[in-house]
Structures are given as C-alpha cells and as structure tokens.
Amino acid sequence: MIASAPAEERQPAVRPFFVFDNGLSDVATNAERAALLKELGYDGMCIRPANASGELFAAMESAGMKVWASYVVVPAKEDAAVPQEVAEHIRMLKGRDMKIWLSLTNEKADDQTAVRLIREVCDLAEASGLEVVLYPHVGFCTDTIQKCAMLADMAERKNLGLSFTLCHFLARNDGKELEATLRAFGPRLKLVQINGCDEIPPGKADWRRLIQPLGEGTFDVGRVIHCLDEIGYRGPVNLQCYQIKRPAREHLASSIQAWRKLHHNQKSK
C-alpha cells in the first residue's frame, strides 16, 4: 500500500494547466495560438511532431508560454525500429524542458515488442535530456495505466514515468475506481490529463460524451483535483480537447473558468 502525502502537504495546489494542440485547430498561426493561451491564462500547450517547429517554439517563448510535452505515437510492430521521423523529432527537442508523451499502437502487440520500442524512445530521449511519459490510450498497446506501469517496470529506464488520462480511464473503468487508481500510481505520475465528461458504462468509448469542455458533463472532475491534492501531485495538468467543435476561444475560455472554479471549491472544503 502506498501512503498518501502528509496532512500538511495536502493543501489545494494550483498546478500548471496546459492545452492539447487539438484544442487550437481553428487558430491560424503559432503567434495567435500563443497569444490566445496567454490571454486566457493557460500555462502553455502540448504539441505533436507534425507541428513542432522553430517558429512555434519562438512564438510560445515570446508570449511567455511553455511547451510542456510532445505527444508521440509509435507503431508497435515486431522487428520494427522507432520511425526515423520520431527519432529526428526527439533529437530536435534536445535541451528543452519538456516531456515525450508516448503511446504505442497495436493493442495485440506482445510485451517484448512494446518494451523494446519504449527503451529505444527512452534512450533517444535521454540523449536529448528529456523524460518519457507513457500515455494510456484505449485501443493501443499502452491502453491502461496498469499496462503502462507493467511495461515501464519491464523497460527499466530511469527517465520513464506514467500519466493518467481521465477520458481513457472512464472509457475502460467504473468511475468509482478513480481515487484508488490515482493513489496506487500517484508517486509515478509525471502528467495528468482531464476534461469535462459524462460517466458512462465501461467499455463504451463514446468520445463525444467522454471529452467535453471542462465544467461540462455529469462526472465530477473535482474528485481528480481533490485526489491530486491528497497524493501530493504538483505536476502539470493537460486539457484534452479532441473533437470539440466549438471555436477555440469559446471552449478554452469556458474550460479555464471551470479550472479556476475547481480550485476555488477545493479551497472552500
């Protein structure tokens, strides 16, 4: 059993809060994305290899915004190496204070294949001074936080950690298991992802209900914040925005207001 943080460390904390780049799809330029995030009060964003560029980093840095992570997806194919474009992307990020947020596709891949690829990514990341964080994604080889933890144990890399993703968790689990899951893996968490959502029967990955602007849906996301305070997690939190159809300014403004309200409510308890 893993002990919770001491009582004096369990006060509500305002953690860095950053946006997945899929929440900015209707914003035309990197400069406009950075300016919008700054105006609304976010702490930065998560990118993907396809949109990583010197121009993006310059725009973010000019606005005082941080790129917290790059979401990297690697096909888990037997005897295949990490794709060259992924290796080049990780080398390009050398020296930047950010994380490689890694998912492996192919739910049927064997553990040995997954571990080999995770080790390759970790070794590339280590050479660039970066940490790797496994991303639990339904339908992938890395489909649950439990599976990610098992693969991380097998990989035995010091620069490898775990993340918790609320929408993928609720797609596979009863919401009643939330606190126990966060407590079990809390000491290994490097990133946490949230969004507004409904609690639906496990096994039904209805992303329209599982991914909504923060503050919407029937699931009490305040439970996540309360448990993060309890376990002493002070790291960054990501906002998932997949397939949210509203304009970025509208849904991101709504979510940041809900984020602040969540923390106000925690302080009032």
CSV table of C-alpha atoms in Angstrom, one decimal:
chain,number,residue,atom,x,y,z
A,1,MET,CA,0.0,0.0,0.0
A,2,ILE,CA,1.3,3.5,-1.0
A,3,ALA,CA,1.0,6.1,1.7
A,4,SER,CA,-0.7,9.4,0.9
A,5,ALA,CA,1.1,12.7,1.3
A,6,PRO,CA,1.4,14.1,4.9
A,7,ALA,CA,-1.6,16.2,6.0
A,8,GLU,CA,0.5,19.4,5.9
A,9,GLU,CA,1.2,18.8,2.2
A,10,ARG,CA,-2.4,18.1,1.2
A,11,GLN,CA,-3.5,21.8,0.8
A,12,PRO,CA,-5.1,22.6,-2.6
A,13,ALA,CA,-2.4,23.4,-5.2
A,14,VAL,CA,-2.7,25.4,-8.4
A,15,ARG,CA,-0.8,23.3,-10.9
A,16,PRO,CA,0.4,24.3,-14.4
A,17,PHE,CA,-2.5,23.9,-16.8
A,18,PHE,CA,-1.8,23.4,-20.5
A,19,VAL,CA,-3.8,22.7,-23.6
A,20,PHE,CA,-3.5,19.8,-26.1
A,21,ASP,CA,-2.9,21.3,-29.5
A,22,ASN,CA,-6.1,19.7,-30.8
A,23,GLY,CA,-7.9,22.5,-28.9
A,24,LEU,CA,-6.4,25.1,-31.2
A,25,SER,CA,-7.2,23.8,-34.6
A,26,ASP,CA,-9.1,26.8,-35.8
A,27,VAL,CA,-6.4,29.3,-34.7
A,28,ALA,CA,-4.4,30.2,-37.8
A,29,THR,CA,-0.9,30.9,-36.7
A,30,ASN,CA,1.6,30.0,-33.9
A,31,ALA,CA,1.7,33.6,-32.8
A,32,GLU,CA,-2.1,33.7,-32.5
A,33,ARG,CA,-2.2,30.4,-30.6
A,34,ALA,CA,0.4,31.6,-28.1
A,35,ALA,CA,-1.4,35.0,-27.7
A,36,LEU,CA,-4.7,33.3,-27.1
A,37,LEU,CA,-3.3,30.9,-24.5
A,38,LYS,CA,-1.6,33.8,-22.7
A,39,GLU,CA,-4.8,36.0,-22.8
A,40,LEU,CA,-7.0,33.3,-21.3
A,41,GLY,CA,-4.5,32.3,-18.6
A,42,TYR,CA,-3.1,28.9,-19.7
A,43,ASP,CA,0.5,27.9,-19.0
A,44,GLY,CA,1.2,26.6,-22.5
A,45,MET,CA,0.5,23.7,-24.7
A,46,CYS,CA,1.3,20.1,-25.8
A,47,ILE,CA,2.5,19.7,-29.4
A,48,ARG,CA,2.9,16.8,-31.8
A,49,PRO,CA,5.8,16.1,-34.1
A,50,ALA,CA,3.9,17.3,-37.1
A,51,ASN,CA,3.5,20.9,-35.7
A,52,ALA,CA,6.9,21.2,-33.9
A,53,SER,CA,9.0,23.9,-35.5
A,54,GLY,CA,11.4,26.6,-34.5
A,55,GLU,CA,8.6,29.1,-35.3
A,56,LEU,CA,6.3,27.5,-32.9
A,57,PHE,CA,8.8,27.5,-30.1
A,58,ALA,CA,9.8,31.1,-30.8
A,59,ALA,CA,6.1,32.2,-30.7
A,60,MET,CA,5.5,30.4,-27.4
A,61,GLU,CA,8.6,31.7,-25.8
A,62,SER,CA,7.9,35.3,-27.0
A,63,ALA,CA,4.5,35.1,-25.3
A,64,GLY,CA,5.9,33.6,-22.1
A,65,MET,CA,4.2,30.3,-22.8
A,66,LYS,CA,5.8,26.9,-22.3
A,67,VAL,CA,5.6,23.8,-24.4
A,68,TRP,CA,5.2,21.1,-21.8
A,69,ALA,CA,5.1,17.9,-23.9
A,70,SER,CA,5.2,16.4,-27.3
A,71,TYR,CA,2.6,13.6,-28.0
A,72,VAL,CA,4.4,10.9,-29.9
A,73,VAL,CA,2.8,7.8,-31.3
A,74,VAL,CA,4.9,4.8,-32.3
A,75,PRO,CA,3.6,1.7,-34.2
A,76,ALA,CA,4.2,-1.4,-32.1
A,77,LYS,CA,5.4,-3.6,-34.9
A,78,GLU,CA,7.5,-6.7,-34.4
A,79,ASP,CA,11.1,-6.2,-35.5
A,80,ALA,CA,10.4,-2.6,-36.5
A,81,ALA,CA,12.5,0.3,-35.0
A,82,VAL,CA,11.3,3.6,-33.8
A,83,PRO,CA,10.4,5.6,-37.0
A,84,GLN,CA,13.2,7.9,-38.2
A,85,GLU,CA,10.9,10.9,-38.1
A,86,VAL,CA,10.3,10.3,-34.4
A,87,ALA,CA,14.0,9.9,-33.7
A,88,GLU,CA,14.7,13.1,-35.5
A,89,HIS,CA,11.9,14.9,-33.7
A,90,ILE,CA,13.3,13.8,-30.3
A,91,ARG,CA,16.8,15.0,-31.3
A,92,MET,CA,15.4,18.3,-32.4
A,93,LEU,CA,14.0,18.8,-28.9
A,94,LYS,CA,17.4,18.4,-27.2
A,95,GLY,CA,17.8,20.6,-24.2
A,96,ARG,CA,14.2,21.7,-24.0
A,97,ASP,CA,12.4,21.4,-20.6
A,98,MET,CA,9.6,19.2,-21.8
A,99,LYS,CA,8.4,15.6,-21.9
A,100,ILE,CA,7.9,13.0,-24.6
A,101,TRP,CA,4.3,11.8,-24.1
A,102,LEU,CA,4.4,8.3,-25.7
A,103,SER,CA,1.7,5.9,-26.9
A,104,LEU,CA,2.3,2.6,-28.7
A,105,THR,CA,-0.4,1.5,-31.2
A,106,ASN,CA,-1.4,-2.1,-31.9
A,107,GLU,CA,-3.4,-3.5,-29.0
A,108,LYS,CA,-2.3,-7.0,-29.9
A,109,ALA,CA,1.5,-6.3,-29.8
A,110,ASP,CA,3.4,-8.5,-27.5
A,111,ASP,CA,5.1,-7.1,-24.4
A,112,GLN,CA,8.6,-7.7,-25.6
A,113,THR,CA,8.0,-5.6,-28.7
A,114,ALA,CA,6.5,-2.8,-26.7
A,115,VAL,CA,9.3,-2.8,-24.2
A,116,ARG,CA,12.0,-2.8,-26.9
A,117,LEU,CA,10.4,0.3,-28.5
A,118,ILE,CA,9.9,2.0,-25.2
A,119,ARG,CA,13.6,1.5,-24.4
A,120,GLU,CA,14.6,2.9,-27.8
A,121,VAL,CA,12.5,6.0,-27.2
A,122,CYS,CA,13.8,6.4,-23.7
A,123,ASP,CA,17.4,6.1,-24.9
A,124,LEU,CA,16.8,8.7,-27.6
A,125,ALA,CA,15.2,11.0,-25.1
A,126,GLU,CA,18.0,10.5,-22.6
A,127,ALA,CA,20.5,11.7,-25.2
A,128,SER,CA,18.4,14.8,-25.6
A,129,GLY,CA,18.0,15.4,-21.9
A,130,LEU,CA,14.2,14.5,-21.9
A,131,GLU,CA,11.9,12.4,-19.9
A,132,VAL,CA,9.4,9.9,-21.4
A,133,VAL,CA,5.9,9.5,-20.0
A,134,LEU,CA,3.6,6.7,-21.1
A,135,TYR,CA,0.1,7.7,-22.3
A,136,PRO,CA,-2.7,5.3,-21.7
A,137,HIS,CA,-4.9,5.2,-24.8
A,138,VAL,CA,-7.8,2.9,-25.4
A,139,GLY,CA,-7.3,0.5,-28.3
A,140,PHE,CA,-3.5,0.9,-28.2
A,141,CYS,CA,-0.8,-1.4,-26.8
A,142,THR,CA,-0.5,1.1,-24.0
A,143,ASP,CA,-4.2,1.0,-23.3
A,144,THR,CA,-4.4,1.4,-19.5
A,145,ILE,CA,-2.3,2.9,-16.8
A,146,GLN,CA,-1.9,-0.6,-15.3
A,147,LYS,CA,-0.5,-1.8,-18.6
A,148,CYS,CA,1.7,1.2,-18.9
A,149,ALA,CA,3.1,0.6,-15.4
A,150,MET,CA,3.8,-3.0,-16.2
A,151,LEU,CA,5.7,-2.1,-19.4
A,152,ALA,CA,7.6,0.6,-17.6
A,153,ASP,CA,8.7,-1.9,-14.9
A,154,MET,CA,9.9,-4.2,-17.7
A,155,ALA,CA,11.7,-1.4,-19.6
A,156,GLU,CA,13.8,-0.3,-16.6
A,157,ARG,CA,14.6,3.2,-17.7
A,158,LYS,CA,15.2,6.0,-15.2
A,159,ASN,CA,13.7,8.7,-17.4
A,160,LEU,CA,10.4,6.9,-17.8
A,161,GLY,CA,7.2,7.8,-16.0
A,162,LEU,CA,3.4,7.4,-16.2
A,163,SER,CA,0.4,9.6,-16.9
A,164,PHE,CA,-3.3,9.5,-16.0
A,165,THR,CA,-5.8,10.3,-18.7
A,166,LEU,CA,-9.4,10.8,-17.4
A,167,CYS,CA,-11.3,10.2,-20.6
A,168,HIS,CA,-9.4,6.9,-21.4
A,169,PHE,CA,-9.8,5.8,-17.8
A,170,LEU,CA,-13.5,6.3,-17.9
A,171,ALA,CA,-13.8,4.5,-21.2
A,172,ARG,CA,-12.5,1.3,-19.6
A,173,ASN,CA,-13.3,1.7,-15.8
A,174,ASP,CA,-16.1,2.4,-13.4
A,175,GLY,CA,-15.7,5.9,-12.1
A,176,LYS,CA,-15.8,4.5,-8.5
A,177,GLU,CA,-12.2,3.2,-9.1
A,178,LEU,CA,-10.8,6.7,-9.7
A,179,GLU,CA,-9.3,7.5,-6.3
A,180,ALA,CA,-7.9,4.1,-5.8
A,181,THR,CA,-6.2,4.3,-9.2
A,182,LEU,CA,-4.7,7.7,-8.6
A,183,ARG,CA,-3.5,6.7,-5.1
A,184,ALA,CA,-1.9,3.5,-6.5
A,185,PHE,CA,0.1,5.2,-9.2
A,186,GLY,CA,0.5,8.7,-7.7
A,187,PRO,CA,4.2,8.6,-6.9
A,188,ARG,CA,4.9,7.6,-10.6
A,189,LEU,CA,2.8,10.3,-12.3
A,190,LYS,CA,4.5,12.9,-14.4
A,191,LEU,CA,1.5,14.2,-16.3
A,192,VAL,CA,-2.3,14.2,-15.7
A,193,GLN,CA,-5.0,14.9,-18.4
A,194,ILE,CA,-8.5,16.0,-17.7
A,195,ASN,CA,-11.6,17.4,-19.4
A,196,GLY,CA,-15.3,17.6,-18.9
A,197,CYS,CA,-17.1,14.2,-19.3
A,198,ASP,CA,-20.0,12.0,-18.6
A,199,GLU,CA,-19.7,8.9,-16.6
A,200,ILE,CA,-20.7,6.1,-18.9
A,201,PRO,CA,-20.8,2.3,-18.7
A,202,PRO,CA,-17.2,1.0,-19.0
A,203,GLY,CA,-16.4,-0.4,-22.4
A,204,LYS,CA,-18.3,2.3,-24.3
A,205,ALA,CA,-15.8,4.7,-25.7
A,206,ASP,CA,-18.2,7.4,-26.7
A,207,TRP,CA,-15.8,10.3,-27.1
A,208,ARG,CA,-18.5,13.0,-27.6
A,209,ARG,CA,-19.6,12.2,-24.0
A,210,LEU,CA,-16.1,11.4,-22.6
A,211,ILE,CA,-14.4,14.6,-24.0
A,212,GLN,CA,-16.2,17.9,-23.3
A,213,PRO,CA,-15.1,21.3,-22.2
A,214,LEU,CA,-14.0,21.3,-18.6
A,215,GLY,CA,-17.0,22.1,-16.3
A,216,GLU,CA,-19.5,20.2,-18.5
A,217,GLY,CA,-20.7,16.6,-18.2
A,218,THR,CA,-22.0,14.6,-15.3
A,219,PHE,CA,-18.7,13.4,-14.0
A,220,ASP,CA,-17.3,15.4,-11.0
A,221,VAL,CA,-13.8,16.2,-12.1
A,222,GLY,CA,-13.3,17.9,-8.8
A,223,ARG,CA,-12.7,14.4,-7.5
A,224,VAL,CA,-9.5,14.3,-9.6
A,225,ILE,CA,-8.3,17.6,-8.2
A,226,HIS,CA,-9.1,16.6,-4.6
A,227,CYS,CA,-7.2,13.3,-5.0
A,228,LEU,CA,-4.2,15.0,-6.7
A,229,ASP,CA,-4.0,17.2,-3.6
A,230,GLU,CA,-4.3,14.2,-1.3
A,231,ILE,CA,-1.4,12.3,-3.0
A,232,GLY,CA,0.8,15.4,-3.3
A,233,TYR,CA,0.9,15.6,-7.1
A,234,ARG,CA,2.2,19.1,-8.0
A,235,GLY,CA,3.0,18.5,-11.7
A,236,PRO,CA,1.3,19.8,-14.8
A,237,VAL,CA,-2.2,19.0,-15.9
A,238,ASN,CA,-3.3,18.8,-19.5
A,239,LEU,CA,-6.7,19.7,-21.1
A,240,GLN,CA,-7.8,17.2,-23.7
A,241,CYS,CA,-9.9,18.8,-26.5
A,242,TYR,CA,-10.3,16.0,-29.0
A,243,GLN,CA,-13.2,16.6,-31.4
A,244,ILE,CA,-14.7,19.6,-29.5
A,245,LYS,CA,-16.3,21.5,-32.3
A,246,ARG,CA,-16.7,25.0,-30.8
A,247,PRO,CA,-14.3,27.8,-31.6
A,248,ALA,CA,-11.1,27.6,-29.6
A,249,ARG,CA,-11.6,30.9,-27.9
A,250,GLU,CA,-15.1,29.9,-26.7
A,251,HIS,CA,-14.3,26.4,-25.3
A,252,LEU,CA,-10.9,27.3,-23.9
A,253,ALA,CA,-12.4,30.3,-22.1
A,254,SER,CA,-15.1,28.1,-20.6
A,255,SER,CA,-12.5,25.4,-19.5
A,256,ILE,CA,-10.1,27.8,-17.8
A,257,GLN,CA,-13.0,29.3,-15.9
A,258,ALA,CA,-14.0,25.8,-14.8
A,259,TRP,CA,-10.4,25.1,-13.8
A,260,ARG,CA,-10.3,28.1,-11.5
A,261,LYS,CA,-13.7,27.2,-10.0
A,262,LEU,CA,-12.5,23.7,-9.3
A,263,HIS,CA,-9.6,25.0,-7.3
A,264,HIS,CA,-11.8,27.6,-5.5
A,265,ASN,CA,-14.2,24.9,-4.5
A,266,GLN,CA,-11.3,22.8,-3.2
A,267,LYS,CA,-10.0,25.7,-1.0
A,268,SER,CA,-13.5,26.0,0.4
A,269,LYS,CA,-13.7,22.5,1.7
